Amino acid sequence: ISLLYTIKFEVMVEKDISSFLEEFRKTDRTLSDFNELWKTKNMSCAIYCSPNPKEQYDYMRELFEYLIVGIDRGMLTGKGAIFVLYAYFVIQPPNPWQRINIPVTYEELKNLKSLVQAYCDNQEHDVVYLFNKLLAVQAFEVIPTHDTIVWGNKFVPKERYSSIILIKIISVYFDHNIQ
């Protein structure tokens, strides 16, 4: 992604989302309040930033990364941040080959689940409902980091594997790939 594109993204999206969330915090009531404000501010237009599918893909990927990192680091707070994440996921084109999954690390997903659990404990069921809908449609794409390894089709966090498992993985890999 070019530097100009990155600057343009940061200026446009960060400003729009932060001002939108600030205004929602003033009401911070229900999902229907969120929907009304979303429509009033015309937030759905953000995904139509370019007619080029590759640029749209890059844009949505960057948008989801911004939202996840913002939620994870506490820069985007309140249930409105979860609502925005859900809204941008569902307004994507309906074709699966045009959809972008939400890229998250294992730690970010774990933290997101903890955040949603806190909303559940506070009887904020609309947040839990939307998060469970995202899980049901497999909206999250867990991406590996230096703290995770892939074991089959699962990510194993660093704190759960030992050097014995690593040795076994390496030996299995070399046995299959050298022959």
Coordinates of N, CA and C in Angstrom, one line a residue:
I1 N 0.9 -1.2 0.0 CA 0.0 0.0 0.0 C 0.9 1.2 0.0
S2 N 0.6 2.1 -0.8 CA 1.4 3.3 -1.0 C 1.3 4.2 0.3
L3 N 2.3 5.1 0.4 CA 2.3 6.0 1.5 C 1.1 7.0 1.4
L4 N 0.8 7.5 0.2 CA -0.3 8.4 0.0 C -1.6 7.7 0.4
Y5 N -1.8 6.4 0.0 CA -3.0 5.7 0.4 C -3.1 5.6 1.9
T6 N -2.0 5.3 2.5 CA -2.0 5.1 4.0 C -2.4 6.4 4.7
I7 N -1.8 7.5 4.2 CA -2.2 8.8 4.8 C -3.6 9.1 4.6
K8 N -4.1 8.9 3.4 CA -5.5 9.2 3.0 C -6.4 8.3 3.9
F9 N -6.1 7.1 4.1 CA -6.9 6.2 4.9 C -7.0 6.7 6.3
E10 N -5.8 7.0 6.9 CA -5.7 7.4 8.3 C -6.5 8.7 8.5
V11 N -6.4 9.6 7.6 CA -7.1 10.9 7.7 C -8.6 10.7 7.6
M12 N -9.0 10.0 6.6 CA -10.5 9.8 6.4 C -11.1 9.0 7.4
V13 N -10.6 7.8 7.6 CA -11.3 6.8 8.4 C -11.2 7.0 9.9
E14 N -10.0 7.3 10.3 CA -9.8 7.5 11.8 C -10.6 8.7 12.3
K15 N -10.7 9.7 11.5 CA -11.5 10.9 11.9 C -12.9 10.6 11.9
D16 N -13.4 9.9 10.8 CA -14.8 9.6 10.7 C -15.3 8.6 11.8
I17 N -14.5 7.6 12.0 CA -14.9 6.6 13.0 C -14.8 7.2 14.4
S18 N -13.8 7.9 14.7 CA -13.7 8.5 16.1 C -14.7 9.5 16.4
S19 N -15.1 10.3 15.4 CA -16.1 11.3 15.6 C -17.5 10.6 15.7
F20 N -17.7 9.6 14.9 CA -18.9 8.8 14.9 C -19.1 8.2 16.3
L21 N -18.0 7.5 16.8 CA -18.1 6.9 18.1 C -18.3 7.9 19.2
E22 N -17.7 9.0 19.1 CA -17.8 10.1 20.1 C -19.3 10.5 20.2
E23 N -19.9 10.7 19.0 CA -21.3 11.1 19.0 C -22.2 10.0 19.5
F24 N -21.9 8.7 19.2 CA -22.7 7.6 19.7 C -22.6 7.5 21.2
R25 N -21.4 7.8 21.8 CA -21.2 7.7 23.2 C -22.1 8.7 24.0
K26 N -22.5 9.7 23.3 CA -23.4 10.7 23.9 C -24.8 10.0 24.2
T27 N -25.2 9.2 23.3 CA -26.5 8.5 23.5 C -26.2 7.1 24.1
D28 N -25.3 6.3 23.6 CA -24.8 5.0 24.1 C -26.0 4.2 24.7
R29 N -27.0 4.1 23.9 CA -28.1 3.3 24.5 C -28.3 2.0 23.8
T30 N -28.8 2.0 22.6 CA -29.2 0.7 22.0 C -28.6 0.5 20.6
L31 N -28.8 -0.6 20.1 CA -28.4 -0.9 18.7 C -29.3 -0.1 17.7
S32 N -30.5 0.1 18.1 CA -31.4 1.0 17.2 C -30.9 2.4 17.1
D33 N -30.4 2.9 18.3 CA -29.8 4.3 18.3 C -28.6 4.3 17.4
F34 N -27.8 3.2 17.5 CA -26.6 3.1 16.6 C -27.0 3.1 15.1
N35 N -28.0 2.3 14.8 CA -28.4 2.2 13.4 C -28.9 3.6 12.9
E36 N -29.7 4.3 13.7 CA -30.1 5.7 13.3 C -29.0 6.6 13.0
L37 N -28.0 6.6 13.9 CA -26.9 7.5 13.7 C -26.0 7.1 12.5
W38 N -25.9 5.7 12.3 CA -25.1 5.2 11.2 C -25.7 5.7 9.9
K39 N -27.1 5.6 9.8 CA -27.7 6.1 8.6 C -27.6 7.6 8.4
T40 N -27.8 8.3 9.5 CA -27.7 9.8 9.4 C -26.3 10.2 9.0
K41 N -25.3 9.6 9.4 CA -23.9 10.0 9.1 C -23.4 9.3 7.8
N42 N -24.3 8.4 7.2 CA -24.0 7.8 6.0 C -22.6 7.0 6.0
M43 N -22.4 6.3 7.1 CA -21.2 5.6 7.3 C -20.9 4.4 6.3
S44 N -22.0 3.9 5.7 CA -21.8 2.8 4.8 C -21.1 3.2 3.6
C45 N -21.0 4.4 3.2 CA -20.3 4.9 2.0 C -18.8 4.6 2.1
A46 N -18.3 4.4 3.2 CA -16.8 4.2 3.3 C -16.3 3.0 2.5
I47 N -17.2 2.0 2.3 CA -16.7 0.8 1.6 C -16.6 1.0 0.1
Y48 N -17.2 2.1 -0.4 CA -17.2 2.4 -1.8 C -16.2 3.4 -2.1
C49 N -15.0 3.3 -1.5 CA -13.9 4.2 -1.7 C -13.3 4.2 -3.1
S50 N -13.5 3.0 -3.8 CA -12.9 2.9 -5.1 C -13.6 1.9 -5.9
P51 N -13.7 2.0 -7.2 CA -14.4 1.0 -8.0 C -13.5 -0.2 -8.3
N52 N -12.2 0.0 -8.0 CA -11.2 -1.1 -8.2 C -11.3 -2.1 -7.1
P53 N -11.6 -3.4 -7.4 CA -11.8 -4.4 -6.4 C -10.5 -4.6 -5.5
K54 N -9.3 -4.5 -6.1 CA -8.1 -4.7 -5.3 C -8.0 -3.6 -4.3
E55 N -8.3 -2.3 -4.7 CA -8.2 -1.2 -3.8 C -9.3 -1.3 -2.7
Q56 N -10.5 -1.8 -3.0 CA -11.5 -2.1 -2.0 C -11.1 -3.1 -1.0
Y57 N -10.4 -4.2 -1.5 CA -9.9 -5.2 -0.7 C -8.9 -4.7 0.3
D58 N -7.9 -3.9 -0.2 CA -6.9 -3.3 0.7 C -7.5 -2.4 1.7
Y59 N -8.5 -1.6 1.2 CA -9.2 -0.7 2.1 C -9.9 -1.4 3.3
M60 N -10.7 -2.4 2.9 CA -11.4 -3.1 4.0 C -10.5 -3.8 4.9
R61 N -9.4 -4.4 4.4 CA -8.4 -5.1 5.2 C -7.8 -4.1 6.2
E62 N -7.5 -2.9 5.7 CA -6.9 -1.9 6.6 C -7.9 -1.4 7.6
L63 N -9.2 -1.2 7.2 CA -10.2 -0.8 8.1 C -10.4 -1.8 9.2
F64 N -10.5 -3.1 8.9 CA -10.7 -4.1 10.0 C -9.4 -4.1 10.9
E65 N -8.3 -4.0 10.3 CA -7.1 -4.0 11.2 C -7.1 -2.8 12.1
Y66 N -7.5 -1.6 11.6 CA -7.6 -0.4 12.4 C -8.6 -0.6 13.5
L67 N -9.8 -1.2 13.2 CA -10.8 -1.4 14.2 C -10.3 -2.4 15.3
I68 N -9.7 -3.5 14.9 CA -9.3 -4.5 15.8 C -8.2 -4.0 16.7
V69 N -7.2 -3.4 16.2 CA -6.1 -2.8 17.0 C -6.6 -1.7 17.9
G70 N -7.5 -0.9 17.4 CA -8.1 0.2 18.2 C -8.9 -0.4 19.4
I71 N -9.7 -1.4 19.2 CA -10.4 -2.0 20.3 C -9.5 -2.7 21.2
D72 N -8.5 -3.5 20.7 CA -7.6 -4.2 21.5 C -6.7 -3.3 22.4
R73 N -6.3 -2.2 21.9 CA -5.5 -1.3 22.7 C -6.2 -0.2 23.4
G74 N -7.6 -0.3 23.4 CA -8.4 0.6 24.1 C -8.5 2.0 23.5
M75 N -8.1 2.2 22.3 CA -8.2 3.5 21.6 C -9.7 3.7 21.1
L76 N -10.3 2.6 20.8 CA -11.8 2.6 20.4 C -12.5 1.9 21.5
T77 N -13.3 2.6 22.2 CA -14.0 2.0 23.4 C -15.5 2.0 23.3
G78 N -16.1 1.3 24.2 CA -17.6 1.3 24.2 C -18.1 0.3 23.3
K79 N -19.4 0.0 23.5 CA -20.0 -1.0 22.6 C -20.2 -0.5 21.2
G80 N -20.1 0.8 21.0 CA -20.2 1.3 19.6 C -19.0 0.8 18.8
A81 N -17.9 0.5 19.3 CA -16.7 0.0 18.6 C -17.0 -1.4 18.0
I82 N -17.7 -2.2 18.9 CA -18.1 -3.6 18.4 C -19.2 -3.4 17.3
F83 N -20.1 -2.5 17.5 CA -21.2 -2.3 16.5 C -20.6 -1.9 15.2
V84 N -19.6 -1.0 15.2 CA -18.9 -0.5 14.0 C -18.2 -1.7 13.3
L85 N -17.5 -2.5 14.0 CA -16.9 -3.7 13.5 C -17.9 -4.6 12.8
Y86 N -19.0 -4.9 13.4 CA -20.1 -5.7 12.9 C -20.7 -5.0 11.6
A87 N -20.9 -3.8 11.7 CA -21.6 -3.1 10.6 C -20.7 -3.1 9.4
Y88 N -19.5 -2.8 9.5 CA -18.6 -2.8 8.3 C -18.4 -4.2 7.7
F89 N -18.5 -5.2 8.6 CA -18.4 -6.6 8.1 C -19.7 -6.9 7.2
V90 N -20.9 -6.6 7.8 CA -22.1 -7.0 7.1 C -22.5 -6.2 5.9
I91 N -21.9 -5.0 5.7 CA -22.3 -4.2 4.5 C -21.4 -4.5 3.3
Q92 N -20.5 -5.4 3.5 CA -19.6 -5.8 2.4 C -20.5 -6.5 1.3
P93 N -20.0 -6.6 0.1 CA -20.8 -7.3 -0.9 C -21.1 -8.7 -0.5
P94 N -22.3 -9.2 -0.9 CA -22.7 -10.6 -0.4 C -21.9 -11.7 -1.0
N95 N -21.2 -11.5 -2.1 CA -20.5 -12.6 -2.7 C -19.3 -13.0 -1.8
P96 N -19.1 -14.3 -1.5 CA -18.0 -14.7 -0.6 C -16.7 -14.4 -1.2
W97 N -16.5 -14.4 -2.5 CA -15.2 -14.1 -3.1 C -14.9 -12.6 -3.0
Q98 N -15.8 -11.8 -2.7 CA -15.6 -10.3 -2.5 C -15.5 -9.9 -1.1
R99 N -15.8 -10.8 -0.2 CA -15.8 -10.5 1.3 C -14.4 -10.6 1.8
I100 N -14.2 -9.8 2.8 CA -12.9 -9.8 3.6 C -13.2 -10.3 5.0
N101 N -12.5 -11.3 5.4 CA -12.7 -11.6 6.8 C -11.9 -10.7 7.7
I102 N -12.2 -10.6 9.0 CA -11.6 -9.7 9.9 C -10.3 -10.3 10.4
P103 N -9.2 -9.7 10.0 CA -7.9 -10.3 10.5 C -7.6 -10.0 12.0
V104 N -7.4 -11.1 12.7 CA -7.1 -10.9 14.2 C -6.0 -11.9 14.5
T105 N -5.2 -11.5 15.5 CA -4.2 -12.4 16.1 C -5.0 -13.2 17.1
Y106 N -4.3 -14.3 17.6 CA -4.9 -15.1 18.6 C -5.2 -14.2 19.9
E107 N -4.2 -13.4 20.2 CA -4.4 -12.6 21.4 C -5.5 -11.6 21.3
E108 N -5.6 -10.9 20.1 CA -6.6 -10.0 19.9 C -8.0 -10.6 20.0
L109 N -8.2 -11.8 19.4 CA -9.4 -12.5 19.5 C -9.8 -12.9 20.9
K110 N -8.8 -13.3 21.7 CA -9.0 -13.7 23.1 C -9.4 -12.4 23.9
N111 N -8.7 -11.3 23.6 CA -9.1 -10.0 24.3 C -10.5 -9.6 23.9
L112 N -10.8 -9.7 22.6 CA -12.2 -9.4 22.1 C -13.2 -10.2 22.8
K113 N -13.0 -11.5 23.0 CA -13.9 -12.4 23.7 C -14.1 -12.0 25.1
S114 N -13.0 -11.6 25.8 CA -13.1 -11.1 27.2 C -13.9 -9.8 27.3
L115 N -13.7 -8.9 26.3 CA -14.5 -7.7 26.3 C -15.9 -8.0 26.1
V116 N -16.3 -8.9 25.2 CA -17.7 -9.2 25.0 C -18.2 -9.9 26.2
Q117 N -17.4 -10.7 26.9 CA -17.9 -11.4 28.1 C -18.2 -10.3 29.2
A118 N -17.4 -9.2 29.3 CA -17.7 -8.2 30.2 C -19.1 -7.5 29.9
Y119 N -19.3 -7.3 28.6 CA -20.7 -6.8 28.2 C -21.8 -7.7 28.6
C120 N -21.5 -9.0 28.4 CA -22.5 -10.0 28.8 C -22.8 -10.0 30.3
D121 N -21.7 -9.8 31.1 CA -21.9 -9.7 32.5 C -22.7 -8.5 32.9
N122 N -22.6 -7.4 32.1 CA -23.4 -6.2 32.4 C -24.7 -6.2 31.7
Q123 N -25.2 -7.3 31.2 CA -26.5 -7.4 30.6 C -26.6 -6.6 29.3
E124 N -25.5 -6.4 28.6 CA -25.5 -5.8 27.3 C -25.6 -6.8 26.2
H125 N -26.8 -7.4 26.0 CA -27.0 -8.5 25.2 C -26.9 -8.2 23.7
D126 N -27.1 -6.9 23.3 CA -26.9 -6.6 21.9 C -25.5 -6.8 21.4
V127 N -24.5 -6.5 22.2 CA -23.1 -6.7 21.9 C -22.8 -8.1 21.7
V128 N -23.3 -8.9 22.7 CA -23.0 -10.4 22.7 C -23.7 -11.0 21.4
Y129 N -24.9 -10.6 21.1 CA -25.6 -11.1 19.9 C -24.8 -10.8 18.7
L130 N -24.4 -9.6 18.5 CA -23.6 -9.3 17.2 C -22.3 -10.0 17.2
F131 N -21.6 -10.1 18.3 CA -20.4 -10.8 18.3 C -20.6 -12.3 17.9
N132 N -21.6 -12.9 18.5 CA -21.9 -14.3 18.2 C -22.3 -14.5 16.7
K133 N -23.0 -13.5 16.2 CA -23.3 -13.6 14.7 C -22.0 -13.5 13.9
L134 N -21.0 -12.7 14.3 CA -19.7 -12.7 13.6 C -19.0 -14.1 13.7
L135 N -19.1 -14.7 14.9 CA -18.5 -16.0 15.1 C -19.2 -17.0 14.2
A136 N -20.5 -16.9 14.2 CA -21.3 -17.9 13.4 C -21.0 -17.9 11.9
V137 N -20.7 -16.8 11.4 CA -20.4 -16.7 9.9 C -18.9 -16.8 9.7
Q138 N -18.2 -17.1 10.7 CA -16.7 -17.2 10.6 C -16.1 -16.0 10.1
A139 N -16.4 -14.9 10.6 CA -16.0 -13.6 10.2 C -14.5 -13.3 10.5
F140 N -14.0 -14.0 11.5 CA -12.6 -13.7 11.9 C -11.6 -14.6 11.2
E141 N -10.5 -14.1 10.8 CA -9.4 -14.8 10.2 C -8.2 -14.7 11.2
V142 N -8.0 -15.8 11.9 CA -6.9 -15.7 12.9 C -5.6 -15.8 12.1
I143 N -4.7 -14.8 12.3 CA -3.4 -14.7 11.6 C -2.3 -15.0 12.6
P144 N -1.3 -15.8 12.1 CA -0.3 -16.2 13.0 C 0.7 -15.0 13.3
T145 N 1.3 -15.1 14.5 CA 2.3 -14.1 14.9 C 3.5 -14.9 15.3
H146 N 4.5 -14.2 15.7 CA 5.7 -14.9 16.2 C 5.5 -15.6 17.5
D147 N 4.3 -15.3 18.2 CA 4.0 -16.0 19.4 C 3.1 -17.2 19.2
T148 N 2.8 -17.6 18.0 CA 1.9 -18.7 17.8 C 2.5 -19.7 16.7
I149 N 2.1 -20.9 16.8 CA 2.5 -21.9 15.8 C 1.3 -22.5 15.3
V150 N 1.4 -23.1 14.1 CA 0.2 -23.8 13.5 C 0.4 -25.3 13.8
W151 N -0.7 -25.8 14.4 CA -0.7 -27.3 14.6 C -1.9 -27.8 14.0
G152 N -1.8 -28.5 12.8 CA -2.9 -28.9 12.0 C -3.6 -27.6 11.5
N153 N -4.9 -27.5 11.8 CA -5.6 -26.2 11.4 C -5.8 -25.3 12.6
K154 N -5.1 -25.5 13.7 CA -5.3 -24.6 14.9 C -4.0 -23.8 15.2
F155 N -4.2 -22.7 15.8 CA -3.1 -21.9 16.3 C -2.9 -22.2 17.7
V156 N -1.6 -22.5 18.1 CA -1.3 -22.8 19.5 C -0.5 -21.6 20.0
P157 N -1.0 -20.9 21.1 CA -0.3 -19.8 21.6 C 1.0 -20.2 22.3
K158 N 1.9 -19.3 22.3 CA 3.3 -19.6 22.8 C 3.3 -20.2 24.2
E159 N 2.4 -19.7 25.1 CA 2.4 -20.2 26.4 C 2.0 -21.7 26.5
R160 N 1.4 -22.2 25.5 CA 0.9 -23.6 25.5 C 1.7 -24.6 24.8
Y161 N 2.8 -24.2 24.2 CA 3.6 -25.2 23.6 C 5.0 -25.3 24.2
S162 N 5.6 -26.4 24.1 CA 6.9 -26.6 24.7 C 7.9 -26.9 23.6
S163 N 9.2 -27.0 24.0 CA 10.2 -27.3 23.0 C 10.0 -28.7 22.5
I164 N 9.4 -29.6 23.3 CA 9.2 -31.0 22.8 C 8.2 -31.0 21.6
I165 N 7.2 -30.2 21.7 CA 6.2 -30.1 20.6 C 6.9 -29.5 19.4
L166 N 7.7 -28.5 19.6 CA 8.4 -27.8 18.5 C 9.3 -28.8 17.8
I167 N 10.0 -29.6 18.6 CA 10.9 -30.6 18.0 C 10.1 -31.6 17.2
K168 N 9.0 -32.0 17.7 CA 8.1 -33.0 17.0 C 7.6 -32.4 15.7
I169 N 7.2 -31.1 15.7 CA 6.7 -30.5 14.5 C 7.8 -30.4 13.5
I170 N 8.9 -30.0 13.9 CA 10.0 -29.8 12.9 C 10.4 -31.2 12.3
S171 N 10.4 -32.2 13.2 CA 10.8 -33.6 12.6 C 9.7 -34.1 11.7
V172 N 8.4 -33.9 12.0 CA 7.4 -34.3 11.1 C 7.4 -33.5 9.8
Y173 N 7.7 -32.2 9.8 CA 7.8 -31.4 8.6 C 8.9 -31.9 7.8
F174 N 10.1 -32.1 8.3 CA 11.2 -32.5 7.5 C 11.1 -34.0 7.0
D175 N 10.4 -34.8 7.8 CA 10.2 -36.2 7.3 C 9.3 -36.2 6.0
H176 N 8.3 -35.3 6.0 CA 7.4 -35.3 4.9 C 7.9 -34.5 3.7
N177 N 8.7 -33.5 3.9 CA 9.2 -32.6 2.9 C 10.5 -33.1 2.2
I178 N 11.3 -33.9 3.0 CA 12.6 -34.3 2.4 C 12.4 -35.5 1.5
Q179 N 11.5 -36.3 1.8 CA 11.3 -37.6 1.1 C 10.7 -37.4 -0.3

